[in-house]
Tab-separated table of C-alpha atoms and ligand atoms in Angstrom:
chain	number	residue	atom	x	y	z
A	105	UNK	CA	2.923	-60.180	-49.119
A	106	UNK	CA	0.275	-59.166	-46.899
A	107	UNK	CA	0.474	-55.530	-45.384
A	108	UNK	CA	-0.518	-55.049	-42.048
A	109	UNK	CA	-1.503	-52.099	-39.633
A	110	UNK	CA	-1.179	-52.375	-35.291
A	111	UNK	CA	-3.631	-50.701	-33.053
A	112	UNK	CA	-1.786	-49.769	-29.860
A	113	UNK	CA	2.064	-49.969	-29.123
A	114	UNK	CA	2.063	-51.000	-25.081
A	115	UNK	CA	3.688	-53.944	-24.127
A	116	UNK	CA	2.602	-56.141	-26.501
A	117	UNK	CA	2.314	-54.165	-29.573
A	118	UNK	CA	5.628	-53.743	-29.004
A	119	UNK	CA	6.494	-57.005	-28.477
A	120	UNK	CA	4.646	-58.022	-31.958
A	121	UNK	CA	6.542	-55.168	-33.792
A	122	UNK	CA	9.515	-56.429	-32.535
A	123	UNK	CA	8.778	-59.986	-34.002
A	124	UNK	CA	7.392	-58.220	-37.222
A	125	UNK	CA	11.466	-56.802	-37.693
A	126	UNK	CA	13.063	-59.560	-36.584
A	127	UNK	CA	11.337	-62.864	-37.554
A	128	UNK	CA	12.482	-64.928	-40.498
A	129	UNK	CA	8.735	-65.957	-40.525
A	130	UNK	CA	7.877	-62.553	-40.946
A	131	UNK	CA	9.637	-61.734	-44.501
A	132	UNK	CA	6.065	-61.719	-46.445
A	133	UNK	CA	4.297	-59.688	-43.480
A	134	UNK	CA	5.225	-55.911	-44.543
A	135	UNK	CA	4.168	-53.495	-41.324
A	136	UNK	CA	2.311	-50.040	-42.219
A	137	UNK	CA	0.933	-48.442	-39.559
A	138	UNK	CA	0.908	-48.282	-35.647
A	139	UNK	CA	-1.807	-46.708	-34.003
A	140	UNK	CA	-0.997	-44.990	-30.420
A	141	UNK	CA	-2.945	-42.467	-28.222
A	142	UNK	CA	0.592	-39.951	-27.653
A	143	UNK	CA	2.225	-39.408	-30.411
A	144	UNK	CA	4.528	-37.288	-28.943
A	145	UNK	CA	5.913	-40.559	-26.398
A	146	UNK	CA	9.335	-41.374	-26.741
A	147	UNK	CA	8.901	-45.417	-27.828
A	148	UNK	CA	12.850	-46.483	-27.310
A	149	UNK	CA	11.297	-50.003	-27.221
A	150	UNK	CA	10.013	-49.536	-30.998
A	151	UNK	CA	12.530	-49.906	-33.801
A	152	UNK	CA	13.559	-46.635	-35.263
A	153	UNK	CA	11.078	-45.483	-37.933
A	154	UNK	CA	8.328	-47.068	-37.208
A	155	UNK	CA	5.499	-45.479	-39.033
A	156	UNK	CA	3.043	-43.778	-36.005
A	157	UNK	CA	-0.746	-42.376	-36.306
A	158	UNK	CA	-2.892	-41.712	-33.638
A	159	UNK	CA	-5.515	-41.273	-36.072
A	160	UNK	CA	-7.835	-45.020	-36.371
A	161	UNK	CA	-8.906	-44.401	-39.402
A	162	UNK	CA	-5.541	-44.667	-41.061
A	163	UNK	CA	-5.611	-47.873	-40.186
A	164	UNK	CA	-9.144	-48.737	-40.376
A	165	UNK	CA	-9.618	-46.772	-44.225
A	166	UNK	CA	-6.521	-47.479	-45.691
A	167	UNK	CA	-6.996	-49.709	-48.934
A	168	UNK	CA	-3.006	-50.882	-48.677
A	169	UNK	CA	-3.809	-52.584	-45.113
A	170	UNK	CA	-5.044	-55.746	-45.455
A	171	UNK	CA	-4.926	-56.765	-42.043
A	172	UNK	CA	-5.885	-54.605	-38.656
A	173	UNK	CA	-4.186	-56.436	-35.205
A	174	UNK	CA	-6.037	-54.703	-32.119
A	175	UNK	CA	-3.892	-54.748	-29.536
A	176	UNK	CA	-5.431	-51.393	-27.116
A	177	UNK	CA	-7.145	-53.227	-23.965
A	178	UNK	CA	-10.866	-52.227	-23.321
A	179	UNK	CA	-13.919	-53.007	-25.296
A	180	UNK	CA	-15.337	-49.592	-26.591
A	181	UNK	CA	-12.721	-48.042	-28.490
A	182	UNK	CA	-11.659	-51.830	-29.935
A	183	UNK	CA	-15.103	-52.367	-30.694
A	184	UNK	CA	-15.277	-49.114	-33.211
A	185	UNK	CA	-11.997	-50.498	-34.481
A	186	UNK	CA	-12.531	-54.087	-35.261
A	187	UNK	CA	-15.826	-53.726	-36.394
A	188	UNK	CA	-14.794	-50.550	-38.825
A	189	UNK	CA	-11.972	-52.527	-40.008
A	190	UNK	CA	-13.766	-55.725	-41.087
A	191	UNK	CA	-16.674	-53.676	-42.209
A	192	UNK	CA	-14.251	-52.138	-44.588
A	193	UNK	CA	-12.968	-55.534	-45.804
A	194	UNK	CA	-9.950	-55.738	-43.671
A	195	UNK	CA	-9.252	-58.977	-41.853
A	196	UNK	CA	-8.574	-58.818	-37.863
A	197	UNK	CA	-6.173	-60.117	-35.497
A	198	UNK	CA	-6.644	-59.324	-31.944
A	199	UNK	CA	-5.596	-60.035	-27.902
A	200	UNK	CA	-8.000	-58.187	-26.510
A	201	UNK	CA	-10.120	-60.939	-24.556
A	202	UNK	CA	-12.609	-58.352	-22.794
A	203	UNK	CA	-13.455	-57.680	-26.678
A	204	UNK	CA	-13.847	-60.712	-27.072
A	205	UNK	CA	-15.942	-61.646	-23.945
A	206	UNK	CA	-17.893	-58.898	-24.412
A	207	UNK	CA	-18.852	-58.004	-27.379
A	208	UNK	CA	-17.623	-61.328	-29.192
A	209	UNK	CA	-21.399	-62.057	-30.812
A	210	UNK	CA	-21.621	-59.089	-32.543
A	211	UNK	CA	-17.999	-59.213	-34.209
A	212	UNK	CA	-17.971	-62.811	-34.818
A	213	UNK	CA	-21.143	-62.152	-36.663
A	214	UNK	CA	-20.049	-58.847	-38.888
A	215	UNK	CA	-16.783	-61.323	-39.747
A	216	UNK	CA	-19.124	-64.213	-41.058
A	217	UNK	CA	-21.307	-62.043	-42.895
A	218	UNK	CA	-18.467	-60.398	-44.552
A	219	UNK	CA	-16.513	-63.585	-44.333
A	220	UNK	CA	-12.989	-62.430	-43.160
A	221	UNK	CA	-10.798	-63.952	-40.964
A	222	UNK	CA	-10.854	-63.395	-37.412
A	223	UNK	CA	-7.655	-64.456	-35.132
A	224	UNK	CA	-7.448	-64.671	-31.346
A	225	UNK	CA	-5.412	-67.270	-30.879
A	226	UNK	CA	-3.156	-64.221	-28.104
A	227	UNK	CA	-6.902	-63.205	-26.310
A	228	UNK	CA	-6.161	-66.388	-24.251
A	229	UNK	CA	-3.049	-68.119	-22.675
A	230	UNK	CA	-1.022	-65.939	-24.608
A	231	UNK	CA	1.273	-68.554	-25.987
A	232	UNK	CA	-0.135	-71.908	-25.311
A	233	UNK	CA	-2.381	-72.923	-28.555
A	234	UNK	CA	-5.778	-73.624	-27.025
A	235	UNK	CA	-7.958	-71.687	-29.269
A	236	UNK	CA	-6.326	-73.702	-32.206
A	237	UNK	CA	-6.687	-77.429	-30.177
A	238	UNK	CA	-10.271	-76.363	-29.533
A	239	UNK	CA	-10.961	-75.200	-32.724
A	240	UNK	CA	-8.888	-77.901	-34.627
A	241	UNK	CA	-8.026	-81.001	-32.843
A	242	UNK	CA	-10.848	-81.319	-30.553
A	243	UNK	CA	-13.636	-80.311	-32.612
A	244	UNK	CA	-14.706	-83.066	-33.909
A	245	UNK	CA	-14.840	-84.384	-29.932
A	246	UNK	CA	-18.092	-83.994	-27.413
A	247	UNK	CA	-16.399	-82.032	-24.645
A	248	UNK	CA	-17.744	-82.582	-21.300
A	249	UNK	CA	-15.304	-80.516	-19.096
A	250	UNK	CA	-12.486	-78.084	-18.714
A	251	UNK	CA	-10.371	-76.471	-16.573
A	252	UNK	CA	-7.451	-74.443	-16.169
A	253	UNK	CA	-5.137	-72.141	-14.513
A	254	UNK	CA	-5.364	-69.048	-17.445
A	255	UNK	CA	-4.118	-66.243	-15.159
A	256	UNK	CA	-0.603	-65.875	-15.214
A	257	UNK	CA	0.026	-63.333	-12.736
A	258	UNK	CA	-1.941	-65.288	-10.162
A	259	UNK	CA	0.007	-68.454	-10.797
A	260	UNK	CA	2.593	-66.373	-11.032
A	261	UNK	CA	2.543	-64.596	-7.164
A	262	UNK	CA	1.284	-68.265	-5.741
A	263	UNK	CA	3.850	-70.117	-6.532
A	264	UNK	CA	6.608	-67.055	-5.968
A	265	UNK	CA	4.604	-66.858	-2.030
A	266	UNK	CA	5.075	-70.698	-1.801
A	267	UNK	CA	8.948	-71.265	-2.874
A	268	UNK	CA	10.564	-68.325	-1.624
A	269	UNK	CA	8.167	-67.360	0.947
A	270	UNK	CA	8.021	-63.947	-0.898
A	271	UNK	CA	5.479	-61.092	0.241
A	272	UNK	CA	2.561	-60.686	-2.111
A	273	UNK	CA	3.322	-57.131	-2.896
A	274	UNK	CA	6.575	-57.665	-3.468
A	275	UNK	CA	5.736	-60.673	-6.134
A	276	UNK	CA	3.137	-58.352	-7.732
A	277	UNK	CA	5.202	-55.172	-8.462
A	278	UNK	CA	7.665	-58.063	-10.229
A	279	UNK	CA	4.596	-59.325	-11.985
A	280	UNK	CA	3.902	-55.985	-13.539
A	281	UNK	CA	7.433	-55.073	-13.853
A	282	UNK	CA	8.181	-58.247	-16.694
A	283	UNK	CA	4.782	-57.445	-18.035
A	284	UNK	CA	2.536	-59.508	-17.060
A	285	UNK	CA	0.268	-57.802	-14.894
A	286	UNK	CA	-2.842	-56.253	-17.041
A	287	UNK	CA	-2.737	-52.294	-16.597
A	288	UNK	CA	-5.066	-52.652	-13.423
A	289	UNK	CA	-3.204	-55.740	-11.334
A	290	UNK	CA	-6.715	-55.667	-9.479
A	291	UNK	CA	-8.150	-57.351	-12.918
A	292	UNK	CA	-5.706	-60.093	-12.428
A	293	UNK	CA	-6.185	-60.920	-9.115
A	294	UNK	CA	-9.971	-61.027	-8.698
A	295	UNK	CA	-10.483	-63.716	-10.777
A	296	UNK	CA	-11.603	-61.089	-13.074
A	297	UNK	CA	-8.909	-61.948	-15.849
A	298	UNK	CA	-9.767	-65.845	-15.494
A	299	UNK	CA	-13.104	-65.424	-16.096
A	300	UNK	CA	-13.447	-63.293	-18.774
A	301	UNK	CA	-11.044	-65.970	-20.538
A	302	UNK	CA	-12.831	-68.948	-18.972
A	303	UNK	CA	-16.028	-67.310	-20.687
A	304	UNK	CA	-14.118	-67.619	-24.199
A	305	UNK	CA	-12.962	-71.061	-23.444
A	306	UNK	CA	-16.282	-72.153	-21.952
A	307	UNK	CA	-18.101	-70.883	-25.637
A	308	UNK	CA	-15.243	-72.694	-27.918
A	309	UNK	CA	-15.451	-75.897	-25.630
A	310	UNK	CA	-18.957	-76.244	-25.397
A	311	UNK	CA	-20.496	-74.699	-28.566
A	312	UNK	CA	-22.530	-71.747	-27.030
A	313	UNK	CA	-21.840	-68.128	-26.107
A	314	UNK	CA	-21.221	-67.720	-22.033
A	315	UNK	CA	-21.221	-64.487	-20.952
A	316	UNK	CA	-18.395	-64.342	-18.483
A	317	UNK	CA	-20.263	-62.196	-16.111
A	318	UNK	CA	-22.280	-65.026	-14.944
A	319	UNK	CA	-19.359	-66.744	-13.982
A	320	UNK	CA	-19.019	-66.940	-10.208
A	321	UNK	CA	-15.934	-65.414	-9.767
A	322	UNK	CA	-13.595	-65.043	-6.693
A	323	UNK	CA	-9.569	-64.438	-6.692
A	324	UNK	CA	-6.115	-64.461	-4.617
A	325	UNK	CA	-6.648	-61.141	-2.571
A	326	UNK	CA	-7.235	-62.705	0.827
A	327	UNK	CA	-4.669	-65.875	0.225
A	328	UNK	CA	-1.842	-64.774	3.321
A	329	UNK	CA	1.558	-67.110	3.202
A	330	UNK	CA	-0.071	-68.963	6.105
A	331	UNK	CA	-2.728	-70.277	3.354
A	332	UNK	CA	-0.035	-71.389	0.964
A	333	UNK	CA	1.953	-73.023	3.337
A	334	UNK	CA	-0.726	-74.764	5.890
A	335	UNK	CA	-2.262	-76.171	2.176
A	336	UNK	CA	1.115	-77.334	1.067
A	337	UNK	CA	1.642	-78.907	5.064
A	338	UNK	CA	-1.539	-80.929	3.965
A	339	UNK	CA	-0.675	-82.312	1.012
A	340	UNK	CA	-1.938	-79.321	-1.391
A	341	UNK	CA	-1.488	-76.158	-3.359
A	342	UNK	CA	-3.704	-73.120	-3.959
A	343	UNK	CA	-4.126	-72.432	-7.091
A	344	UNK	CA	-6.508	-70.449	-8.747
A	345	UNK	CA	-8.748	-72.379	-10.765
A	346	UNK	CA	-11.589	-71.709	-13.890
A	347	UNK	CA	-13.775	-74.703	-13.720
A	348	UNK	CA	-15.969	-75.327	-16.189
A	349	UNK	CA	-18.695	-78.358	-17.081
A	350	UNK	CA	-21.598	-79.620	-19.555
A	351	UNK	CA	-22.948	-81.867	-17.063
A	352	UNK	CA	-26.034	-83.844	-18.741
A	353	UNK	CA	-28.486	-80.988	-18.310
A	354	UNK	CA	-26.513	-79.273	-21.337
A	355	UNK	CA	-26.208	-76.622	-19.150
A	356	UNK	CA	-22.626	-74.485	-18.878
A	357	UNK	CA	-21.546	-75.126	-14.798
A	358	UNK	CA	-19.093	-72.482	-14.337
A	359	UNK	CA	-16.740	-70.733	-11.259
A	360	UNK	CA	-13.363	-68.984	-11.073
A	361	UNK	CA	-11.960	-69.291	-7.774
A	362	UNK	CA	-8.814	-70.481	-5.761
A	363	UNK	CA	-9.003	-73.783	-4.684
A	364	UNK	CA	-6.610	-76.493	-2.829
A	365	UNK	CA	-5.492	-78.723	-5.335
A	366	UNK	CA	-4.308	-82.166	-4.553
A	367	UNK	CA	-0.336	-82.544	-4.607
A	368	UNK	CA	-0.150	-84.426	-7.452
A	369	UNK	CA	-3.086	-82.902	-9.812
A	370	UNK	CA	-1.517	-82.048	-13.154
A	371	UNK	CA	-2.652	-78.246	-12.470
A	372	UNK	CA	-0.718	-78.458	-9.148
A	373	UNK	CA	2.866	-78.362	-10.621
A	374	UNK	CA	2.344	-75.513	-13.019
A	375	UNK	CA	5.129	-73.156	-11.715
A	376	UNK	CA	5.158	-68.891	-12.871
A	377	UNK	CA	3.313	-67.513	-15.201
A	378	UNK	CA	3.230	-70.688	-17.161
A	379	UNK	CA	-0.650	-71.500	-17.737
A	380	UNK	CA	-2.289	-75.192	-18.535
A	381	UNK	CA	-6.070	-76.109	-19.434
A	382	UNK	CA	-7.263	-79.971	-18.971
A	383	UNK	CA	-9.542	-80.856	-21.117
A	384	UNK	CA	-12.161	-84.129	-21.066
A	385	UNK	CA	-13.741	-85.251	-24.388
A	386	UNK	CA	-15.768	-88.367	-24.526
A	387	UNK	CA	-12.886	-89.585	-27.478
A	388	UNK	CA	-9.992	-88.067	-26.490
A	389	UNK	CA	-10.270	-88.545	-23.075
A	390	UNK	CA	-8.234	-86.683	-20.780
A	391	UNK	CA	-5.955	-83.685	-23.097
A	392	UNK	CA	-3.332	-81.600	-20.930
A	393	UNK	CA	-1.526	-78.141	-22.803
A	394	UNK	CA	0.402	-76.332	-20.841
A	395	UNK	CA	2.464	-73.078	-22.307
A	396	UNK	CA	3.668	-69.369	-21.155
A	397	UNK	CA	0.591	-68.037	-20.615
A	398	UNK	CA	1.201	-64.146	-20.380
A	399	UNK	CA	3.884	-61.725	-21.364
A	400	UNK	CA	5.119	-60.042	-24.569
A	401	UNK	CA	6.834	-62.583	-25.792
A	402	UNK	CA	4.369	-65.343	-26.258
A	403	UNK	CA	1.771	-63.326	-27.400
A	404	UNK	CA	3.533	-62.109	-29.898
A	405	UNK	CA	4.183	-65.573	-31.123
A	406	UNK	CA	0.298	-66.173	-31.076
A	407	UNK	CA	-0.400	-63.147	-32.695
A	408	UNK	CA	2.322	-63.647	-35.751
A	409	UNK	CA	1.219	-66.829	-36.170
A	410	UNK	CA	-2.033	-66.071	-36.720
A	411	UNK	CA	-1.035	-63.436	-39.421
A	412	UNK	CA	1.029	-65.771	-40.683
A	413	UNK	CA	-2.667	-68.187	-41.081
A	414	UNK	CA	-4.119	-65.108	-43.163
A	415	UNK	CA	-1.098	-64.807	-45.093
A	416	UNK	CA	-1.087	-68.276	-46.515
A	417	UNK	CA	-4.980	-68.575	-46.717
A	418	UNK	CA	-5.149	-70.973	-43.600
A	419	UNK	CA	-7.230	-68.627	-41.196
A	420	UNK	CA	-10.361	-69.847	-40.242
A	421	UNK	CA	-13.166	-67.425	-41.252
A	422	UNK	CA	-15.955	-67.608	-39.007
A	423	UNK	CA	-19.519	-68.981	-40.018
A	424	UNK	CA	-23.329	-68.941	-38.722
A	425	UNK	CA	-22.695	-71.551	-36.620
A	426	UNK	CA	-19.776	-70.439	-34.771
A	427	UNK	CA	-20.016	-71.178	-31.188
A	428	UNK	CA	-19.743	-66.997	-30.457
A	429	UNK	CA	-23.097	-66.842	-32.776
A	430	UNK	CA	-25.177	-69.912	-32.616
A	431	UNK	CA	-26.875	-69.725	-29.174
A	432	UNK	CA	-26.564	-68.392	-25.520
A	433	UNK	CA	-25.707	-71.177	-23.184
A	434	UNK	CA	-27.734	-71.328	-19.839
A	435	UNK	CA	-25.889	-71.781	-16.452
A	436	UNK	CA	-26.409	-74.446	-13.437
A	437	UNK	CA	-25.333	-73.935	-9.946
A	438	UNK	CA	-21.715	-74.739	-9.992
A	439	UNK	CA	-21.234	-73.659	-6.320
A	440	UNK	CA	-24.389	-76.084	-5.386
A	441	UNK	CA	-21.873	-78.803	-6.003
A	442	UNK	CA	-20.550	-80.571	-2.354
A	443	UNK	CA	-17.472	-79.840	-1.606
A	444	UNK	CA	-14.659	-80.434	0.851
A	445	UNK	CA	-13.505	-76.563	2.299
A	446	UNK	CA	-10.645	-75.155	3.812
A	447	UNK	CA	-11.482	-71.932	6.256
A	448	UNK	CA	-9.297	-69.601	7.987
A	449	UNK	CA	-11.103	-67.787	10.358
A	450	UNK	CA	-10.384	-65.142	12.825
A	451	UNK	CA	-12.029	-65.705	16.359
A	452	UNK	CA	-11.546	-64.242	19.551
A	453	UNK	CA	-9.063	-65.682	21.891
A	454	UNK	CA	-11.049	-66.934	25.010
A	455	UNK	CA	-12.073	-69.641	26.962
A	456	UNK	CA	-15.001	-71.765	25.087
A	457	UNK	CA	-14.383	-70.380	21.488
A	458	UNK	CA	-13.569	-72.943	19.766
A	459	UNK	CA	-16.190	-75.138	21.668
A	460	UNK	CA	-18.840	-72.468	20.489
A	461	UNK	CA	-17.239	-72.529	16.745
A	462	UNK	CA	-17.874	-76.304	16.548
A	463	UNK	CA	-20.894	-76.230	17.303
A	464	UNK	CA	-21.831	-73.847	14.768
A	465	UNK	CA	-20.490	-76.422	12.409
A	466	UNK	CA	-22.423	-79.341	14.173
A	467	UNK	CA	-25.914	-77.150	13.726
A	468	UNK	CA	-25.281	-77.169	10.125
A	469	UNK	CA	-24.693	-80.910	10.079
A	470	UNK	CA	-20.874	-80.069	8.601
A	471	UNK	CA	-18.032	-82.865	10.219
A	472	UNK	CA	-14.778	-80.939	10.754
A	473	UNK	CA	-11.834	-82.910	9.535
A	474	UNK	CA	-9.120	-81.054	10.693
A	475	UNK	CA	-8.676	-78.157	13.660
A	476	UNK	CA	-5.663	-75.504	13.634
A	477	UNK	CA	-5.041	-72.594	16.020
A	478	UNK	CA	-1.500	-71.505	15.046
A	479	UNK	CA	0.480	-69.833	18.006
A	480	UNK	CA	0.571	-66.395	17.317
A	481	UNK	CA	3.703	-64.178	18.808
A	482	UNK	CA	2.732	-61.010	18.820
A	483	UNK	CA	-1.184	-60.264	18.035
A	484	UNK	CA	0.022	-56.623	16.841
A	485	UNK	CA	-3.316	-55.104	18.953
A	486	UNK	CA	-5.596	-57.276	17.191
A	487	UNK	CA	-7.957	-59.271	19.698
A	488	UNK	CA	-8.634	-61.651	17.084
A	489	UNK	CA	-6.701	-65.350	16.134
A	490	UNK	CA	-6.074	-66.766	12.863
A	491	UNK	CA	-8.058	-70.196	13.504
A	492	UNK	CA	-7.733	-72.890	10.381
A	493	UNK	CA	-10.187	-75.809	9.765
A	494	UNK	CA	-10.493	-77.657	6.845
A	495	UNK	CA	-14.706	-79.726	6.520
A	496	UNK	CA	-15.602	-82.996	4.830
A	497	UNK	CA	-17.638	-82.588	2.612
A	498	UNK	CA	-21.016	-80.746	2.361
A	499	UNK	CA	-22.224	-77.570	0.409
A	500	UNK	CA	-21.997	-74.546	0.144
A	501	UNK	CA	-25.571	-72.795	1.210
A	502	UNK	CA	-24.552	-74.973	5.069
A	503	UNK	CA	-21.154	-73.457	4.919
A	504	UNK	CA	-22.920	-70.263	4.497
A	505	UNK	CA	-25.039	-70.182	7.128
A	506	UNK	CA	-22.541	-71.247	9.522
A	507	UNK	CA	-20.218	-67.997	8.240
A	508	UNK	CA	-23.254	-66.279	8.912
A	509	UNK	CA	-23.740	-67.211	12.425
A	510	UNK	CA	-19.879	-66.836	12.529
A	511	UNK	CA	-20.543	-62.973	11.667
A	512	UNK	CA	-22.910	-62.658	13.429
A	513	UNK	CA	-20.969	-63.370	16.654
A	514	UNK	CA	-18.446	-60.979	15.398
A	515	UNK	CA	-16.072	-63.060	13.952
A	516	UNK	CA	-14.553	-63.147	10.520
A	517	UNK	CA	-13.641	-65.405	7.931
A	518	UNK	CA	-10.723	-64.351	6.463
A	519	UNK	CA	-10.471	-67.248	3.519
A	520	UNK	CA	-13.062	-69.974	2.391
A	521	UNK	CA	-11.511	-72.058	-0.618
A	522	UNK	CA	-12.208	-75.713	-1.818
A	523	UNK	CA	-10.324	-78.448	-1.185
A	524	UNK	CA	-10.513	-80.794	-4.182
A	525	UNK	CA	-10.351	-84.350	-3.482
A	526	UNK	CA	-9.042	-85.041	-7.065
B	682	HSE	N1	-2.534	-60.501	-17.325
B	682	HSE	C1	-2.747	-61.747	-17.973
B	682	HSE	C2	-2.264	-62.858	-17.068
B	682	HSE	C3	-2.006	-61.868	-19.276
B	682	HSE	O1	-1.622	-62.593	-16.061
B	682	HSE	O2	-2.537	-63.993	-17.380
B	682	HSE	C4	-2.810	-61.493	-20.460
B	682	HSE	O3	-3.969	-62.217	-20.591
């Protein structure tokens, strides 16, 4: 019997408390403590009785608790946690992946030194076990590239926009309504959320910390219905996409952004808030995991299994060498690499436009593959048209300069995203 104490009772804590109460797998796990901010809340979503502090230190100080699972969001106040906790001899479980991503050298290293268990298997994909196949099954393998779709609620208002032609907003207030959504939506949609777990994955997968802040990061704010649907007319889908390589340089080339998958990519079909990470290793090949990547539910799962690990003496404690301590990876220019691009630009509506927008293109050297100016009913004052191109492929710092011109003349670009060819 191992006795445990929660830090924070939002969504998830309450989903793992739940579990705690309810799961057979749970008989030996005996729940002391829940740390909240109010104590005064009413919690109808907590069982009755369940034992409330707002004070960290009865968690963090108690000699009963054995294990502390940090479940509050941020980095600070988790950081004083955590680190109190397993400098007090307490193992950890947390979900917090901006902990993680942030301060994840530091508390790796306090849980080698005093060799404790450290469990994170919820910080990323919620459900789907890809801290355990990167940490288990592949680690034994050279991996030389990964990628995924690790936001749920960006997957999750996609794919709602490009089946039911539903309006962004709408599909976001759902998002936060079944929990999904992180506190600040904006997090979630700017690529933000991706990154800081692509930075996590990028560090397991390739041996070295990456700080996720040096991942170029874009998200899903500017994608309109006429994006989903004009990629899905050509044989695509938008999805948004953490791409991440050891190219032979040893380098880390990373980006977050949305891109136009092909049809029939294995990323392409992932459908909700379902999340899946492809991953190529020089033995393994080509590895596909796809799970329910956000929500109470399946994090709770994660995070009883991994107390379940520390329970039975299973849990990996973290050494000197783990990938969070050993080194600092350096970056390459992901973005440098050619691309194919889809554009939707907005251009005025008048003789010779899109003669002079071509010929920006043509300065740059950049061959236009396809040309789109949609009929527009009723231009709602603007004196501005939606006009869609999609390039063959060059890179990026072209591209730029021709949406510089573009500016320049007063026009806008209202999305830029990759089209990838496979
Ligand atoms: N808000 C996250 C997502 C879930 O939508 O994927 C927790 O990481």
């Amino acid at each position: 019997m191992i006795t445990v104490g929660v830090a924070g009772a939002g969504s998830i804590g309450a989903g793992l408390i739940r579990l705690l109460h309810t799961s057979p797998a749970a008989r030996n796990l005996r729940l002391k403590t829940v740390l909240v901010r109010d104590a005064a809340k009413q919690r109808p979503e907590l069982p009755a009785g369940t034992p409330l502090t707002v004070c960290p230190a009865e968690l963090t100080d108690d000699p009963q608790i054995d294990v502390v699972v940090e479940l509050l969001g941020g980095v600070d106040e988790p950081f004083g946690i955590v680190s109190r906790a397993l400098s007090q001899g307490k193992a950890v479980v947390t979900a917090n992946k901006n902990l993680l991503a942030e301060r994840g050298p530091e508390i790796f290293a306090l849980a080698a030194e005093r060799r404790l268990p450290l469990g994170y298997e919820a910080s990323v994909c919620a459900g789907m076990p890809i801290i355990r196949t990167l940490q288990e099954a592949l680690r034994v393998d050279r991996i030389t590239a990964l990628e995924g779709i690790v936001n749920g609620t960006s997957n999750y208002l996609l794919t709602r926009m490009s089946e039911e032609r539903a309006s962004y907003a709408q599909c976001l207030a759902d998002a936060q309504r079944l929990g999904l959504a992180e506190p600040d939506p904006a997090y979630d949609v700017s690529g933000q959320d991706a990154a800081c777990k692509a930075g996590i994955l990028a560090t397991l997968a390739f041996g070295a910390y990456v700080d996720c802040h040096r991942i170029p990061t874009s998200g899903i704010g500017s994608i309109a219905l006429e994006d989903v649907h004009q990629a899905e007319a050509m044989g695509y889908r938008i999805k948004l996409v953490a791409a991440l390589g050891r190219p032979a340089s040893g380098r880390v080339a990373a980006e977050v952004a949305a891109v136009l998958l092909p049809r029939h990519h294995p990323l392409a079909s992932i459908r909700m808030e379902c999340n899946a990470v492809r991953i190529e290793s020089e033995g393994l090949g080509e590895t596909l995991l796809a799970g329910r990547g956000a929500g109470p539910e399946p994090t709770s799962v994660s995070l009883l299994a991994d107390l379940l690990d520390i329970a039975e003496g299973r849990a990996r404690i973290p050494t000197a060498e783990h990938p969070f301590i050993a080194s600092v990876a350096d970056f390459e220019d992901r973005q440098a690499v050619a691309s194919r691009y889809y554009l939707r630009l907005a251009v005025a509506d008048r003789p010779g436009t899109l003669a002079q927008v071509a010929g920006f293109f043509a300065s740059q050297g950049i061959s236009l593959a396809s040309v789109l100016q949609p009929e527009v009913p009723d231009l709602a004052g603007s004196s501005l048209v939606p006009l869609i191109l999609t390039t063959h492929t060059t890179d990026r710092r072209r591209l730029d300069l021709v949406l510089a011109t573009l500016a320049a003349a007063g026009w806008g670009r209202s999305v830029v995203l990759r089209i990838r060819e496979h």
